[in-house]
Amino acid sequence: MNKNFNEVVFSGVQPTGNLHLGNYLGAIKNFVELQKKMNCIYCVVDLHAITVFQDPNQLKNNSLETLATFIACGLDFKKSIIFNQSSVSGHAELAWIFNCVSRLGWMNRMTQFKEKAGSNKENASVGLYVYPNLMAADILLYKATHVPVGDDQKQHLELSRDIAQKFNHDFKCKNFFPVPEPLIQKNFSRVMSLRDGKKKMSKSEDSDYSRINLTDTEDEIIKKIKKAKTDSLPIPEKIQDLKNRPEALNLLNIYSSITNLKVEKTLEEMVGKDFSKFKKQLSDVLVSVVCPIGRKIKDLKSNRSHLVNILNEGSNKAKKISNENLKKIKEIVGFIN
Ligand code: TRP
């Protein structure tokens, strides 16, 4: 398939530990599809990770693990540019310029900061506050036109669009930065916790039974699905009948997403079944998709220098694009090069 060279996809994943089924179905699986038809840049965003303190050794480990997960899930470093953010200094440079374009009023509307900073706002890092400006820099440094985002990043992408437009307007360089578009996954519903169908699956939830980690063993997956919260009703015919059954809906969504079926189709197949029977089928498909990924992650992690080489190759490609763009940006802003 010929790629359209005017379209550039950028996305980032934070290296903050074990990636889980939600990260796979909600993001990485889609990254793999996109790399077939567009020019894609996928970044391990370590500069974002340190907005909350990270143990330095653990950060290194997590960055390599995130890369290993990318590769294990099917990202191809020959087809896409894959690298870690801190190795390309342009991200931090452009983020500073954007700190001066973005407005305090805009930042104060960011709901994720409010959630993450919680009640102790005074003690949050300044980096956490201006993090959306860095995200805009990530995207626009490569003049990316499309960004695959989940619900939680929609507002940040909106901000990137505002920054691109304000920069183009203030510096009178119409159309210099593209206004990046969100890429929303079709037929996808967010993966929720296995213990509470109203909460997103998350690595920060205390119980490991709430999530399927991509490195879980077959036994762990089977056990977690067996224990996953459901209800005593059989599988209904229509989606509407799942409105008040968030846990049941979540398991059916996971099954559909992993087998590339619409939920309607899954319901057609499963109608009338008990959840105990359905769970067996669900863990079968999960084991068949997740376990090979997990094995590959472990395998890749045992060859650290191979992983470091992949990052270096990606950084070099990223630097070529970003240096060229940054040179123009500096000229536009009025810096002497
Ligand atoms: N902020 C994103 C997250 O926490 C990660 C990210 C950083 C990102 N830079 C990006 C996503 C650029 C899309 C585009 O998940």
CSV table of C-alpha atoms and ligand atoms in Angstrom, one decimal:
chain,number,residue,atom,x,y,z
A,1,MET,CA,0.0,0.0,0.0
A,2,ASN,CA,1.4,3.4,-0.9
A,3,LYS,CA,1.6,5.8,2.0
A,4,ASN,CA,0.4,9.4,1.7
A,5,PHE,CA,3.4,11.5,2.5
A,6,ASN,CA,1.4,14.6,3.4
A,7,GLU,CA,-0.1,12.7,6.3
A,8,VAL,CA,2.0,12.2,9.4
A,9,VAL,CA,0.8,10.4,12.5
A,10,PHE,CA,2.3,11.1,15.9
A,11,SER,CA,1.6,9.4,19.2
A,12,GLY,CA,3.3,8.9,22.5
A,13,VAL,CA,3.1,6.5,25.4
A,14,GLN,CA,4.5,7.2,28.8
A,15,PRO,CA,7.1,4.8,30.2
A,16,THR,CA,5.5,4.3,33.6
A,17,GLY,CA,5.6,0.6,34.0
A,18,ASN,CA,3.7,-2.5,32.9
A,19,LEU,CA,1.4,-1.9,29.9
A,20,HIS,CA,-1.9,-3.7,30.0
A,21,LEU,CA,-4.8,-4.8,27.8
A,22,GLY,CA,-6.3,-1.3,27.9
A,23,ASN,CA,-3.0,0.2,26.4
A,24,TYR,CA,-3.0,-2.6,23.8
A,25,LEU,CA,-6.6,-2.4,22.6
A,26,GLY,CA,-7.0,1.3,23.1
A,27,ALA,CA,-3.8,2.5,21.5
A,28,ILE,CA,-1.0,0.1,20.4
A,29,LYS,CA,-3.1,-2.2,18.3
A,30,ASN,CA,-4.3,0.8,16.4
A,31,PHE,CA,-0.7,2.1,16.0
A,32,VAL,CA,0.1,-1.1,14.2
A,33,GLU,CA,-2.8,-0.7,11.8
A,34,LEU,CA,-1.9,3.0,11.1
A,35,GLN,CA,1.7,2.2,10.2
A,36,LYS,CA,0.5,0.2,7.2
A,37,LYS,CA,-1.1,3.3,5.6
A,38,MET,CA,0.5,6.4,7.0
A,39,ASN,CA,3.9,7.7,8.0
A,40,CYS,CA,4.0,7.2,11.7
A,41,ILE,CA,6.1,8.4,14.5
A,42,TYR,CA,5.8,6.7,17.9
A,43,CYS,CA,7.5,8.1,20.9
A,44,VAL,CA,8.3,6.8,24.3
A,45,VAL,CA,7.6,10.0,26.2
A,46,ASP,CA,10.1,10.0,29.0
A,47,LEU,CA,10.0,13.8,29.4
A,48,HIS,CA,6.3,13.4,30.2
A,49,ALA,CA,6.9,10.7,32.7
A,50,ILE,CA,9.1,12.8,34.9
A,51,THR,CA,6.2,15.3,35.5
A,52,VAL,CA,5.8,13.0,38.5
A,53,PHE,CA,8.9,11.7,40.2
A,54,GLN,CA,10.4,8.5,38.6
A,55,ASP,CA,13.2,6.5,40.1
A,56,PRO,CA,16.0,6.9,37.5
A,57,ASN,CA,16.8,3.2,37.2
A,58,GLN,CA,13.2,2.3,36.9
A,59,LEU,CA,12.6,5.0,34.3
A,60,LYS,CA,15.3,3.4,32.1
A,61,ASN,CA,13.8,0.0,32.6
A,62,ASN,CA,10.3,1.2,31.9
A,63,SER,CA,11.4,3.0,28.7
A,64,LEU,CA,13.0,-0.1,27.3
A,65,GLU,CA,10.0,-2.2,28.4
A,66,THR,CA,7.6,0.3,26.6
A,67,LEU,CA,9.8,0.0,23.4
A,68,ALA,CA,9.8,-3.8,23.8
A,69,THR,CA,6.0,-3.8,24.1
A,70,PHE,CA,5.7,-1.6,20.9
A,71,ILE,CA,7.8,-4.1,19.0
A,72,ALA,CA,6.2,-7.2,20.5
A,73,CYS,CA,2.7,-5.9,19.5
A,74,GLY,CA,3.8,-5.5,15.9
A,75,LEU,CA,5.3,-2.0,15.5
A,76,ASP,CA,8.1,-2.2,12.9
A,77,PHE,CA,11.0,0.2,13.4
A,78,LYS,CA,11.8,0.0,9.7
A,79,LYS,CA,8.3,1.2,8.8
A,80,SER,CA,7.7,3.7,11.6
A,81,ILE,CA,10.0,6.1,13.5
A,82,ILE,CA,10.3,4.8,17.0
A,83,PHE,CA,12.4,6.6,19.6
A,84,ASN,CA,12.5,8.1,23.1
A,85,GLN,CA,11.5,11.7,23.5
A,86,SER,CA,14.5,13.0,25.6
A,87,SER,CA,17.0,12.0,22.9
A,88,VAL,CA,15.6,14.6,20.6
A,89,SER,CA,16.2,18.0,22.2
A,90,GLY,CA,13.8,19.7,19.9
A,91,HIS,CA,10.8,18.6,22.0
A,92,ALA,CA,12.0,20.6,25.0
A,93,GLU,CA,13.0,23.6,22.8
A,94,LEU,CA,9.7,23.8,21.1
A,95,ALA,CA,7.8,23.2,24.4
A,96,TRP,CA,9.5,26.4,25.7
A,97,ILE,CA,8.3,28.4,22.7
A,98,PHE,CA,4.8,27.0,23.2
A,99,ASN,CA,4.9,27.9,26.9
A,100,CYS,CA,5.1,31.4,25.6
A,101,VAL,CA,2.3,30.9,23.0
A,102,SER,CA,-0.2,29.0,25.3
A,103,ARG,CA,-2.3,31.0,27.7
A,104,LEU,CA,-2.7,30.6,31.5
A,105,GLY,CA,-6.5,30.6,30.9
A,106,TRP,CA,-6.1,27.6,28.5
A,107,MET,CA,-4.0,25.7,31.0
A,108,ASN,CA,-6.4,26.3,33.8
A,109,ARG,CA,-9.1,24.5,31.9
A,110,MET,CA,-7.2,21.2,31.6
A,111,THR,CA,-9.2,18.6,33.6
A,112,GLN,CA,-6.4,16.0,33.7
A,113,PHE,CA,-4.2,18.4,35.7
A,114,LYS,CA,-6.9,18.9,38.2
A,115,GLU,CA,-7.4,15.1,38.5
A,116,LYS,CA,-3.7,14.3,38.7
A,117,ALA,CA,-2.7,17.2,41.0
A,118,GLY,CA,-5.7,16.3,43.3
A,119,SER,CA,-6.2,18.3,46.4
A,120,ASN,CA,-2.6,19.2,46.9
A,121,LYS,CA,-2.2,21.4,43.8
A,122,GLU,CA,0.5,23.6,45.4
A,123,ASN,CA,2.8,20.6,45.6
A,124,ALA,CA,2.3,19.4,41.9
A,125,SER,CA,5.3,20.0,39.6
A,126,VAL,CA,5.2,22.9,37.3
A,127,GLY,CA,6.0,20.4,34.6
A,128,LEU,CA,2.7,18.6,35.3
A,129,TYR,CA,0.9,21.9,34.8
A,130,VAL,CA,2.5,22.8,31.4
A,131,TYR,CA,2.6,19.2,30.2
A,132,PRO,CA,0.0,19.8,27.5
A,133,ASN,CA,2.3,22.4,25.9
A,134,LEU,CA,5.0,19.7,25.7
A,135,MET,CA,2.5,17.4,24.1
A,136,ALA,CA,1.7,20.1,21.5
A,137,ALA,CA,5.4,20.4,20.8
A,138,ASP,CA,5.7,16.6,20.3
A,139,ILE,CA,3.1,16.7,17.7
A,140,LEU,CA,3.9,19.9,15.9
A,141,LEU,CA,7.7,19.4,15.9
A,142,TYR,CA,7.0,16.9,13.1
A,143,LYS,CA,4.1,18.8,11.7
A,144,ALA,CA,2.0,15.8,12.4
A,145,THR,CA,-1.5,15.9,10.9
A,146,HIS,CA,-3.1,13.1,12.7
A,147,VAL,CA,-3.0,11.9,16.3
A,148,PRO,CA,-4.6,8.7,17.6
A,149,VAL,CA,-6.1,9.6,20.9
A,150,GLY,CA,-8.3,8.1,23.6
A,151,ASP,CA,-10.9,10.1,25.5
A,152,ASP,CA,-8.5,11.2,28.2
A,153,GLN,CA,-6.2,13.0,25.7
A,154,LYS,CA,-8.9,14.7,23.6
A,155,GLN,CA,-8.7,18.0,25.5
A,156,HIS,CA,-4.9,18.1,25.2
A,157,LEU,CA,-5.2,17.6,21.5
A,158,GLU,CA,-7.7,20.5,21.3
A,159,LEU,CA,-5.1,22.6,23.1
A,160,SER,CA,-2.5,21.5,20.5
A,161,ARG,CA,-4.8,22.7,17.8
A,162,ASP,CA,-5.3,26.1,19.6
A,163,ILE,CA,-1.5,26.5,19.9
A,164,ALA,CA,-0.9,25.7,16.3
A,165,GLN,CA,-3.5,28.3,15.2
A,166,LYS,CA,-2.3,30.9,17.6
A,167,PHE,CA,1.3,30.5,16.5
A,168,ASN,CA,0.4,30.7,12.8
A,169,HIS,CA,-1.6,33.8,13.6
A,170,ASP,CA,0.7,35.6,15.9
A,171,PHE,CA,3.8,35.1,13.7
A,172,LYS,CA,1.8,35.7,10.5
A,173,CYS,CA,2.8,32.3,9.0
A,174,LYS,CA,-0.6,31.0,7.8
A,175,ASN,CA,-0.6,27.2,7.5
A,176,PHE,CA,2.9,26.8,8.9
A,177,PHE,CA,1.8,24.3,11.5
A,178,PRO,CA,-1.0,22.0,10.4
A,179,VAL,CA,-3.9,21.8,12.8
A,180,PRO,CA,-3.7,18.2,13.9
A,181,GLU,CA,-6.8,16.0,13.7
A,182,PRO,CA,-7.8,13.3,16.2
A,183,LEU,CA,-8.0,9.7,14.9
A,184,ILE,CA,-10.7,8.0,16.9
A,185,GLN,CA,-10.8,4.2,16.7
A,186,LYS,CA,-13.9,2.9,15.1
A,187,ASN,CA,-15.9,0.2,16.9
A,188,PHE,CA,-13.9,0.6,20.0
A,189,SER,CA,-15.0,1.0,23.6
A,190,ARG,CA,-12.6,1.9,26.3
A,191,VAL,CA,-11.3,-1.1,28.3
A,192,MET,CA,-12.6,-0.9,31.9
A,193,SER,CA,-11.4,-2.4,35.1
A,194,LEU,CA,-12.3,-6.1,35.6
A,195,ARG,CA,-13.5,-5.2,39.1
A,196,ASP,CA,-15.5,-2.1,38.4
A,197,GLY,CA,-17.0,-1.6,34.9
A,198,LYS,CA,-17.3,2.1,35.5
A,199,LYS,CA,-13.6,2.7,36.0
A,200,LYS,CA,-11.0,2.6,33.3
A,201,MET,CA,-8.5,-0.3,33.4
A,202,SER,CA,-5.4,1.2,34.9
A,203,LYS,CA,-2.0,0.3,36.2
A,204,SER,CA,-2.6,2.5,39.2
A,205,GLU,CA,-5.6,0.5,40.6
A,206,ASP,CA,-4.4,-1.5,43.7
A,207,SER,CA,-5.7,-4.9,42.7
A,208,ASP,CA,-3.8,-6.7,40.0
A,209,TYR,CA,-7.1,-8.6,39.4
A,210,SER,CA,-8.5,-5.4,37.9
A,211,ARG,CA,-6.3,-5.6,34.8
A,212,ILE,CA,-4.7,-8.0,32.3
A,213,ASN,CA,-1.0,-7.1,32.0
A,214,LEU,CA,0.6,-7.8,28.6
A,215,THR,CA,3.2,-9.9,30.5
A,216,ASP,CA,0.6,-12.0,32.4
A,217,THR,CA,1.0,-15.8,32.1
A,218,GLU,CA,-1.8,-18.1,30.8
A,219,ASP,CA,-2.7,-19.1,34.4
A,220,GLU,CA,-2.9,-15.5,35.5
A,221,ILE,CA,-5.2,-14.5,32.6
A,222,ILE,CA,-7.5,-17.5,33.2
A,223,LYS,CA,-7.7,-16.7,36.9
A,224,LYS,CA,-8.3,-13.0,36.4
A,225,ILE,CA,-11.1,-13.6,33.9
A,226,LYS,CA,-12.7,-16.2,36.1
A,227,LYS,CA,-12.7,-13.7,39.0
A,228,ALA,CA,-13.8,-10.7,36.8
A,229,LYS,CA,-17.0,-9.1,38.1
A,230,THR,CA,-20.2,-9.9,36.2
A,231,ASP,CA,-23.8,-10.6,37.1
A,232,SER,CA,-26.1,-13.6,37.1
A,233,LEU,CA,-28.0,-12.8,33.9
A,234,PRO,CA,-27.3,-14.4,30.6
A,235,ILE,CA,-25.9,-12.6,27.6
A,236,PRO,CA,-28.7,-10.5,26.1
A,237,GLU,CA,-29.7,-9.9,22.5
A,238,LYS,CA,-29.3,-6.1,22.3
A,239,ILE,CA,-26.6,-3.7,23.5
A,240,GLN,CA,-29.3,-1.5,25.1
A,241,ASP,CA,-30.0,-4.3,27.5
A,242,LEU,CA,-26.4,-4.0,28.8
A,243,LYS,CA,-26.9,-0.4,29.9
A,244,ASN,CA,-27.0,-1.1,33.5
A,245,ARG,CA,-24.6,-4.0,33.4
A,246,PRO,CA,-21.2,-2.2,32.9
A,247,GLU,CA,-19.1,-5.2,33.9
A,248,ALA,CA,-20.9,-7.5,31.5
A,249,LEU,CA,-20.6,-4.9,28.7
A,250,ASN,CA,-16.9,-4.5,29.4
A,251,LEU,CA,-16.2,-8.2,28.9
A,252,LEU,CA,-18.2,-8.3,25.7
A,253,ASN,CA,-16.4,-5.2,24.5
A,254,ILE,CA,-13.0,-6.8,25.2
A,255,TYR,CA,-14.0,-10.0,23.4
A,256,SER,CA,-15.2,-8.0,20.4
A,257,SER,CA,-12.2,-5.8,20.3
A,258,ILE,CA,-9.7,-8.6,20.5
A,259,THR,CA,-11.5,-10.7,17.8
A,260,ASN,CA,-12.2,-7.6,15.6
A,261,LEU,CA,-15.9,-8.0,15.8
A,262,LYS,CA,-18.6,-5.4,16.3
A,263,VAL,CA,-20.3,-5.9,19.7
A,264,GLU,CA,-23.6,-6.5,17.9
A,265,LYS,CA,-22.0,-9.4,16.1
A,266,THR,CA,-20.6,-10.8,19.4
A,267,LEU,CA,-24.0,-10.6,21.0
A,268,GLU,CA,-25.5,-12.4,18.0
A,269,GLU,CA,-23.0,-15.2,18.5
A,270,MET,CA,-23.3,-15.4,22.3
A,271,VAL,CA,-27.0,-14.5,23.0
A,272,GLY,CA,-28.4,-16.6,25.8
A,273,LYS,CA,-25.1,-17.9,27.1
A,274,ASP,CA,-24.1,-17.8,30.7
A,275,PHE,CA,-21.1,-15.7,31.6
A,276,SER,CA,-19.3,-18.7,33.0
A,277,LYS,CA,-19.2,-20.2,29.5
A,278,PHE,CA,-18.5,-16.9,27.8
A,279,LYS,CA,-15.6,-16.3,30.2
A,280,LYS,CA,-14.0,-19.5,29.0
A,281,GLN,CA,-14.1,-18.3,25.4
A,282,LEU,CA,-12.9,-14.9,26.4
A,283,SER,CA,-9.9,-16.2,28.3
A,284,ASP,CA,-9.1,-18.5,25.3
A,285,VAL,CA,-8.8,-15.6,22.9
A,286,LEU,CA,-7.0,-13.5,25.4
A,287,VAL,CA,-4.4,-16.2,26.0
A,288,SER,CA,-4.0,-16.7,22.3
A,289,VAL,CA,-3.3,-12.9,21.7
A,290,VAL,CA,-1.7,-11.7,24.9
A,291,CYS,CA,0.7,-14.6,25.7
A,292,PRO,CA,2.7,-14.4,22.5
A,293,ILE,CA,3.1,-10.7,23.1
A,294,GLY,CA,4.2,-11.3,26.6
A,295,ARG,CA,6.8,-13.9,25.6
A,296,LYS,CA,8.1,-11.5,22.9
A,297,ILE,CA,8.4,-8.7,25.4
A,298,LYS,CA,10.5,-10.9,27.8
A,299,ASP,CA,12.6,-12.1,24.9
A,300,LEU,CA,13.3,-8.5,23.6
A,301,LYS,CA,14.0,-7.3,27.1
A,302,SER,CA,16.8,-9.8,27.5
A,303,ASN,CA,18.7,-8.1,24.6
A,304,ARG,CA,19.2,-4.6,25.9
A,305,SER,CA,21.7,-3.5,23.3
A,306,HIS,CA,19.3,-4.5,20.5
A,307,LEU,CA,16.6,-2.3,22.1
A,308,VAL,CA,19.0,0.6,22.6
A,309,ASN,CA,20.0,0.3,18.9
A,310,ILE,CA,16.4,0.5,17.8
A,311,LEU,CA,16.0,3.8,19.8
A,312,ASN,CA,19.2,5.2,18.4
A,313,GLU,CA,18.1,4.5,14.8
A,314,GLY,CA,14.7,6.1,15.5
A,315,SER,CA,16.2,9.2,17.2
A,316,ASN,CA,18.5,9.8,14.3
A,317,LYS,CA,15.5,9.8,11.9
A,318,ALA,CA,13.5,11.9,14.2
A,319,LYS,CA,16.3,14.4,14.6
A,320,LYS,CA,16.6,14.9,10.8
A,321,ILE,CA,12.9,16.0,10.6
A,322,SER,CA,12.9,17.9,13.8
A,323,ASN,CA,16.1,19.8,13.1
A,324,GLU,CA,14.9,21.0,9.8
A,325,ASN,CA,11.5,22.1,11.2
A,326,LEU,CA,13.1,23.7,14.3
A,327,LYS,CA,15.4,25.8,12.1
A,328,LYS,CA,12.4,27.3,10.4
A,329,ILE,CA,10.5,27.8,13.7
A,330,LYS,CA,13.5,29.6,15.2
A,331,GLU,CA,13.7,31.9,12.1
A,332,ILE,CA,9.9,32.6,12.4
A,333,VAL,CA,10.2,33.5,16.1
A,334,GLY,CA,13.2,35.7,15.5
A,335,PHE,CA,16.1,33.8,17.0
A,336,ILE,CA,19.5,34.2,15.4
A,337,ASN,CA,20.6,30.8,14.1
B,1,TRP,N1,-0.1,12.6,27.0
B,1,TRP,C1,-0.1,11.3,26.5
B,1,TRP,C2,-0.6,10.3,27.6
B,1,TRP,O1,-0.4,10.6,28.7
B,1,TRP,C3,1.1,10.8,25.9
B,1,TRP,C4,1.6,11.8,24.8
B,1,TRP,C5,2.7,12.6,24.9
B,1,TRP,C6,1.0,11.9,23.5
B,1,TRP,N2,2.8,13.3,23.8
B,1,TRP,C7,1.9,12.9,22.9
B,1,TRP,C8,0.0,11.4,22.9
B,1,TRP,C9,1.6,13.3,21.6
B,1,TRP,C10,-0.3,11.8,21.6
B,1,TRP,C11,0.5,12.8,20.9
B,1,TRP,O2,-1.1,9.3,27.3
